[in-house]
Short mmCIF file of C-alpha atoms in Angstrom, two decimals:
data_model
loop_
_atom_site.label_atom_id
_atom_site.label_comp_id
_atom_site.label_asym_id
_atom_site.label_seq_id
_atom_site.Cartn_x
_atom_site.Cartn_y
_atom_site.Cartn_z
CA MET C 10 6.83 -25.95 -17.61
CA LYS C 11 9.80 -25.20 -15.27
CA THR C 12 10.54 -27.68 -12.11
CA ILE C 13 10.29 -24.70 -9.29
CA ILE C 14 7.96 -21.69 -10.77
CA LYS C 15 8.88 -18.77 -9.13
CA VAL C 16 6.13 -16.62 -6.75
CA GLY C 17 7.05 -13.07 -6.07
CA THR C 18 4.81 -11.36 -3.91
CA ARG C 19 5.60 -8.88 -0.96
CA GLY C 20 6.09 -10.32 2.93
CA SER C 21 2.88 -8.82 4.55
CA ARG C 22 0.20 -11.83 6.17
CA LEU C 23 -2.51 -10.00 3.61
CA ALA C 24 -0.22 -11.06 0.38
CA VAL C 25 1.25 -14.05 1.95
CA ALA C 26 -2.56 -14.97 2.77
CA GLN C 27 -3.34 -13.68 -0.86
CA THR C 28 -0.41 -15.95 -2.86
CA GLU C 29 -1.40 -19.40 -0.82
CA LEU C 30 -5.56 -19.26 -2.58
CA ALA C 31 -3.55 -18.06 -5.78
CA LEU C 32 -1.35 -21.17 -5.49
CA ALA C 33 -4.56 -23.55 -3.95
CA ALA C 34 -6.29 -23.62 -6.73
CA LEU C 35 -2.98 -23.38 -9.33
CA ARG C 36 -1.79 -27.00 -7.53
CA LYS C 37 -5.51 -28.36 -8.09
CA ALA C 38 -5.14 -27.34 -11.24
CA HIS C 39 -1.88 -28.27 -12.19
CA PRO C 40 -1.05 -31.34 -9.69
CA GLY C 41 2.60 -31.58 -10.49
CA ALA C 42 3.50 -28.60 -10.48
CA LYS C 43 6.11 -26.41 -7.91
CA PHE C 44 5.96 -23.45 -6.59
CA GLU C 45 8.79 -21.23 -4.49
CA VAL C 46 7.58 -18.28 -2.82
CA VAL C 47 10.34 -15.62 -2.63
CA MET C 48 9.29 -12.53 -0.51
CA ILE C 49 10.45 -9.18 -1.87
CA SER C 50 10.05 -5.78 0.29
CA THR C 51 8.24 -2.72 -1.21
CA LYS C 52 8.54 1.09 -1.34
CA GLY C 53 4.74 0.76 0.44
CA ASP C 54 6.23 -1.59 3.41
CA VAL C 55 8.69 0.65 4.06
CA ASP C 56 7.65 4.86 4.03
CA ARG C 57 5.28 4.79 6.20
CA ARG C 58 3.15 8.03 5.76
CA PRO C 59 -0.30 7.64 4.62
CA LEU C 60 -1.07 6.55 1.05
CA PHE C 61 -2.73 9.29 0.53
CA THR C 62 0.30 12.31 0.53
CA MET C 63 2.49 9.63 -1.73
CA ASP C 64 2.86 11.12 -5.12
CA GLU C 65 3.54 8.06 -6.89
CA LYS C 66 2.02 4.92 -8.47
CA GLY C 67 2.42 1.08 -7.87
CA ILE C 68 4.89 1.48 -4.07
CA PHE C 69 2.59 -1.87 -3.52
CA GLU C 70 3.51 -4.04 -6.35
CA LYS C 71 6.81 -1.90 -8.37
CA GLU C 72 9.92 -4.20 -6.73
CA VAL C 73 7.66 -7.05 -7.06
CA ASN C 74 7.41 -6.70 -10.75
CA GLU C 75 11.13 -5.76 -11.80
CA ALA C 76 11.80 -9.28 -10.15
CA VAL C 77 9.06 -10.67 -13.07
CA LYS C 78 10.80 -8.16 -15.12
CA LYS C 79 14.08 -9.39 -14.94
CA GLY C 80 13.47 -13.17 -14.40
CA GLU C 81 13.53 -13.40 -11.08
CA VAL C 82 11.05 -14.71 -10.30
CA ASP C 83 7.88 -16.32 -13.27
CA PHE C 84 4.66 -13.97 -11.34
CA ALA C 85 3.52 -12.10 -8.86
CA VAL C 86 0.26 -12.36 -7.15
CA HIS C 87 -0.74 -8.69 -5.93
CA SER C 88 -3.92 -7.08 -4.51
CA LEU C 89 -5.16 -5.65 -7.42
CA LYS C 90 -5.76 -1.96 -6.58
CA ASP C 91 -2.32 -2.16 -5.68
CA ILE C 92 -1.47 -2.34 -9.18
CA PRO C 93 -1.70 1.28 -11.54
CA SER C 94 -3.31 1.72 -14.40
CA ASP C 95 -0.29 1.79 -16.57
CA LEU C 96 1.19 -1.32 -16.22
CA SER C 97 5.35 -1.32 -18.18
CA GLU C 98 4.85 -2.57 -21.68
CA GLU C 99 6.73 -6.49 -20.43
CA LEU C 100 3.87 -7.17 -18.09
CA THR C 101 0.20 -8.33 -18.30
CA VAL C 102 -2.15 -8.80 -15.65
CA ALA C 103 -2.51 -12.59 -17.62
CA CYS C 104 -5.20 -13.58 -14.39
CA ILE C 105 -7.67 -12.77 -12.49
CA PRO C 106 -9.23 -16.01 -9.92
CA ARG C 107 -12.43 -15.22 -8.39
CA ARG C 108 -13.03 -12.49 -6.25
CA ALA C 109 -14.24 -11.78 -2.83
CA SER C 110 -16.39 -9.07 -2.19
CA PRO C 111 -15.21 -5.67 -2.51
CA ASN C 112 -16.85 -4.10 0.76
CA ASP C 113 -15.63 -1.65 2.98
CA VAL C 114 -16.69 -2.70 6.80
CA LEU C 115 -15.85 -1.19 10.05
CA VAL C 116 -14.06 -2.14 12.86
CA ASN C 117 -14.90 -1.03 16.30
CA GLU C 118 -13.75 -2.93 20.01
CA LYS C 119 -17.20 -1.99 21.18
CA GLY C 120 -19.44 -3.70 18.83
CA GLN C 121 -20.85 0.12 17.53
CA LYS C 122 -21.82 0.71 14.27
CA LEU C 123 -20.81 3.90 12.51
CA GLN C 124 -23.85 5.90 12.93
CA GLU C 125 -23.61 4.63 16.78
CA LEU C 126 -20.57 5.75 17.56
CA ALA C 127 -20.14 8.58 20.09
CA ALA C 128 -19.66 12.14 18.75
CA GLY C 129 -15.97 13.61 18.33
CA SER C 130 -15.23 9.32 18.28
CA VAL C 131 -11.71 8.46 15.70
CA VAL C 132 -11.89 6.24 13.64
CA GLY C 133 -8.80 5.78 10.90
CA THR C 134 -8.43 5.13 7.44
CA SER C 135 -5.87 5.11 4.72
CA SER C 136 -7.82 6.04 1.56
CA LEU C 137 -9.66 9.73 0.79
CA ARG C 138 -12.03 7.84 -0.72
CA ARG C 139 -12.90 6.22 2.73
CA ALA C 140 -12.07 9.52 4.34
CA ILE C 141 -15.23 11.96 2.92
CA GLN C 142 -17.61 8.66 3.03
CA LEU C 143 -17.34 8.50 6.52
CA MET C 144 -16.83 12.52 7.23
CA LYS C 145 -20.39 13.18 5.04
CA GLU C 146 -22.03 10.55 6.85
CA ARG C 147 -20.66 11.46 10.37
CA PRO C 148 -19.38 14.86 10.35
CA ASP C 149 -19.13 14.63 14.07
CA ILE C 150 -16.76 12.70 14.61
CA SER C 151 -12.49 13.11 14.33
CA VAL C 152 -11.34 10.85 10.60
CA LYS C 153 -7.68 10.63 10.89
CA PRO C 154 -5.14 8.70 8.89
CA ILE C 155 -3.51 4.92 9.90
CA ARG C 156 -0.86 3.11 8.55
CA GLY C 157 -0.02 -0.13 8.67
CA ASN C 158 -0.64 -3.65 7.66
CA VAL C 159 -4.05 -4.93 8.64
CA GLU C 160 -3.93 -6.48 11.76
CA THR C 161 -1.49 -3.28 13.07
CA ARG C 162 -4.72 -1.39 12.44
CA VAL C 163 -7.05 -3.19 13.90
CA LYS C 164 -4.63 -3.60 17.51
CA LYS C 165 -4.64 0.80 17.17
CA VAL C 166 -8.67 -0.06 16.93
CA ILE C 167 -7.94 -2.30 20.48
CA SER C 168 -5.42 -0.64 22.08
CA GLY C 169 -7.69 2.70 22.09
CA GLU C 170 -5.44 5.08 20.13
CA PHE C 171 -8.58 5.03 17.77
CA ASP C 172 -12.35 4.26 18.09
CA ALA C 173 -12.62 2.97 15.02
CA VAL C 174 -10.86 1.80 11.63
CA VAL C 175 -12.90 1.01 8.45
CA LEU C 176 -10.90 -1.38 6.21
CA ALA C 177 -11.29 -3.84 3.04
CA GLU C 178 -13.93 -7.01 3.84
CA ALA C 179 -11.34 -9.03 2.09
CA GLY C 180 -8.25 -8.30 3.71
CA LEU C 181 -10.00 -8.91 6.89
CA THR C 182 -10.94 -12.70 5.29
CA ARG C 183 -8.15 -13.73 3.99
CA ILE C 184 -5.93 -13.47 7.06
CA GLY C 185 -8.34 -14.84 9.37
CA MET C 186 -10.23 -12.18 11.07
CA LYS C 187 -13.01 -11.37 9.97
CA ASP C 188 -14.51 -11.74 13.34
CA VAL C 189 -13.39 -8.11 14.28
CA ILE C 190 -16.08 -6.88 11.77
CA VAL C 191 -18.88 -5.28 13.48
CA GLU C 192 -20.51 -3.34 10.12
CA ARG C 193 -20.44 -3.37 6.65
CA PHE C 194 -21.39 -1.16 4.73
CA GLY C 195 -23.11 -1.54 0.93
CA VAL C 196 -21.67 -1.36 -1.80
CA ARG C 197 -23.79 1.64 -3.46
CA GLU C 198 -23.56 3.81 -0.57
CA PHE C 199 -20.17 3.24 0.46
CA VAL C 200 -18.82 3.14 -3.05
CA PRO C 201 -14.99 0.96 -2.48
CA ALA C 202 -11.88 2.13 -4.59
CA PRO C 203 -11.86 -0.03 -7.99
CA GLY C 204 -10.90 -3.15 -8.10
CA GLN C 205 -11.02 -3.95 -4.60
CA GLY C 206 -11.84 -7.35 -2.62
CA ALA C 207 -9.71 -8.33 -7.13
CA ILE C 208 -5.68 -10.87 -6.84
CA ALA C 209 -4.32 -9.77 -9.62
CA ILE C 210 -1.19 -12.68 -11.18
CA VAL C 211 0.82 -10.69 -12.96
CA CYS C 212 3.75 -12.20 -15.69
CA ARG C 213 5.85 -11.19 -18.56
CA ARG C 214 4.03 -10.19 -21.99
CA ASN C 215 6.09 -12.96 -23.58
CA ASP C 216 5.63 -15.55 -21.17
CA LYS C 217 2.96 -17.99 -23.08
CA LYS C 218 3.09 -20.76 -20.58
CA THR C 219 2.84 -19.38 -18.16
CA ILE C 220 0.28 -17.25 -18.99
CA GLU C 221 -1.84 -20.68 -20.55
CA MET C 222 -0.96 -21.88 -17.27
CA LEU C 223 -2.57 -18.77 -15.44
CA ARG C 224 -5.19 -18.53 -16.56
CA SER C 225 -6.72 -21.65 -15.83
CA ILE C 226 -7.72 -20.32 -12.91
CA GLU C 227 -8.69 -17.59 -14.55
CA ASP C 228 -12.68 -15.93 -13.26
CA PRO C 229 -14.16 -14.13 -16.64
CA ARG C 230 -16.70 -13.06 -14.03
CA ALA C 231 -13.85 -10.99 -11.55
CA ARG C 232 -12.63 -10.07 -14.92
CA ALA C 233 -15.06 -8.25 -16.48
CA GLU C 234 -15.76 -6.59 -13.62
CA VAL C 235 -12.37 -5.45 -12.63
CA THR C 236 -12.10 -4.05 -16.75
CA ALA C 237 -14.85 -2.11 -16.41
CA GLU C 238 -13.38 -0.34 -13.29
CA ARG C 239 -9.63 0.63 -14.25
CA ALA C 240 -11.31 1.35 -17.84
CA LEU C 241 -12.98 3.51 -15.44
CA ILE C 242 -10.28 5.10 -13.46
CA GLU C 243 -7.07 5.37 -16.52
CA LYS C 244 -9.85 7.32 -18.18
CA VAL C 245 -10.80 9.47 -15.66
CA GLU C 246 -7.04 9.44 -13.66
CA GLY C 247 -8.05 8.54 -10.76
CA GLY C 248 -5.81 7.20 -8.17
CA CYS C 249 -4.89 7.86 -4.16
CA ARG C 250 -4.59 11.59 -4.44
CA PHE C 251 -8.34 11.55 -5.99
CA PRO C 252 -10.97 9.54 -3.66
CA LEU C 253 -13.21 7.71 -6.86
CA GLY C 254 -15.03 4.91 -5.82
CA ALA C 255 -16.39 2.09 -8.58
CA VAL C 256 -17.95 -1.06 -8.00
CA ALA C 257 -18.92 -3.33 -10.99
CA VAL C 258 -21.43 -6.12 -10.65
CA THR C 259 -22.77 -8.47 -12.53
CA LYS C 260 -25.59 -10.46 -13.35
CA GLY C 261 -25.26 -13.23 -16.09
CA ASP C 262 -24.08 -11.40 -18.82
CA ARG C 263 -25.17 -7.75 -17.81
CA ILE C 264 -22.39 -5.86 -16.12
CA THR C 265 -22.88 -2.73 -13.46
CA LEU C 266 -21.14 -0.15 -12.75
CA TYR C 267 -21.55 1.99 -9.82
CA ALA C 268 -19.33 5.54 -9.52
CA SER C 269 -19.05 7.73 -7.12
CA VAL C 270 -16.52 10.87 -7.11
CA PHE C 271 -16.94 14.00 -3.75
CA SER C 272 -15.46 17.31 -3.61
CA ALA C 273 -12.94 17.53 -0.74
CA ASP C 274 -15.63 19.37 1.13
CA GLY C 275 -17.68 16.73 0.38
CA SER C 276 -20.41 18.96 -0.30
CA ARG C 277 -20.88 17.73 -4.34
CA ASN C 278 -21.22 14.23 -5.23
CA ILE C 279 -21.49 13.24 -8.39
CA LYS C 280 -22.39 9.75 -9.03
CA VAL C 281 -23.35 7.79 -12.00
CA LYS C 282 -24.19 4.05 -13.03
CA LYS C 283 -24.53 2.18 -16.30
CA THR C 284 -26.02 -1.34 -17.19
CA GLY C 285 -24.07 -2.62 -20.51
CA SER C 286 -23.02 -5.90 -21.64
CA ALA C 287 -20.15 -8.08 -19.95
CA LYS C 288 -18.54 -8.58 -23.21
CA SER C 289 -17.66 -5.36 -23.37
CA ALA C 290 -16.68 -3.99 -19.95
CA GLU C 291 -14.21 -1.36 -21.29
CA LYS C 292 -16.66 0.13 -23.11
CA LEU C 293 -18.97 0.60 -20.28
CA GLY C 294 -15.70 2.15 -17.90
CA LYS C 295 -15.23 4.22 -20.60
CA SER C 296 -18.53 5.79 -21.02
CA VAL C 297 -19.00 6.55 -17.40
CA ALA C 298 -15.76 8.21 -17.15
CA ASP C 299 -17.84 9.94 -19.63
CA LEU C 300 -19.70 11.07 -18.12
CA LEU C 301 -18.36 11.61 -14.79
CA VAL C 302 -16.43 13.65 -16.68
CA LYS C 303 -18.65 15.62 -18.18
CA GLN C 304 -20.13 17.14 -14.94
CA GLY C 305 -17.27 18.08 -13.33
CA ALA C 306 -15.12 14.75 -11.61
CA GLN C 307 -11.66 16.49 -13.40
CA GLU C 308 -12.83 20.35 -11.80
CA MET C 309 -12.53 18.48 -8.42
CA ALA C 310 -8.76 17.54 -8.45
CA GLU C 311 -7.79 20.91 -7.71
CA GLY C 312 -9.15 20.83 -4.42
CA TRP C 313 -8.72 17.73 -3.41
CA ARG C 314 -4.72 18.90 -3.77
CA ARG C 315 -5.03 21.49 -1.74
CA ALA C 316 -6.94 18.66 1.27
CA VAL C 317 -3.91 16.86 0.03
CA GLU C 318 -1.95 19.48 1.55
CA GLU C 319 -3.89 20.01 5.06
CA TRP C 320 -3.99 16.35 5.80
CA ASN C 321 0.20 16.10 4.64
CA LYS C 322 -0.17 18.23 8.28
CA LYS C 323 -2.44 16.13 10.43
CA ALA C 324 0.15 12.64 9.40
#
């Protein structure tokens, strides 16, 4: 193993916090290892358009993973949901550490839950999936695109620019801001993004020593869950432009995958739930994807393309 192991990450507070969590676990497992964190700027950090209006994959990881491929860093730490399912063949997701909560949460300065917000309240989100679920629950509120890191979005609520915002619980918790959470949505009623709450550590596929080191902090339960969720995405071809919610829950050697897809106007919602063996997580994900497609999930994509054009006008 190298004397100093270089670790690539974005410079955001959340990315740094996730990297430190991973490194704390690695230092415990490998007391003699020395790490150097290298901050790398990505397109997603500088492009201020709403995420779902960008017709690109991997806007928060591409530059970081390029540094891994070139050998400029030994591995990279990401939010798993930022990694496209078609990761470069030169790279591998070598490790999924223990997963944090996959739930979405509501942040509101007045302590109001979603059903307590006044009609016409402005709620911010960066996600089409969250937007359509919000509008379905509260058709009388105004859901608008919001960008910026986690802290910036919370500040926009405090300043009154937004009445509330929906974020991932894991992100707020990791940067020490869980006290701003007003309401925690259940994963079955408000289905999160595939991979939400999970950290992925990426390295070169041929770097056997680094892979061996990283796998010492692998969490089998988290790996099974995200394997099912990502197999589902890959087959349905979801992504930011198509709001697909999916979350897998393991219990012993069994795993249950919940998936949800909405039409652009919110009038139609396809929901699928299926349980299988945790050892066959990928097979379960593909099976649920088949059920979604059979019920018309991909036909909803055209409606969403039109919806994105409308959101672009608002942004």
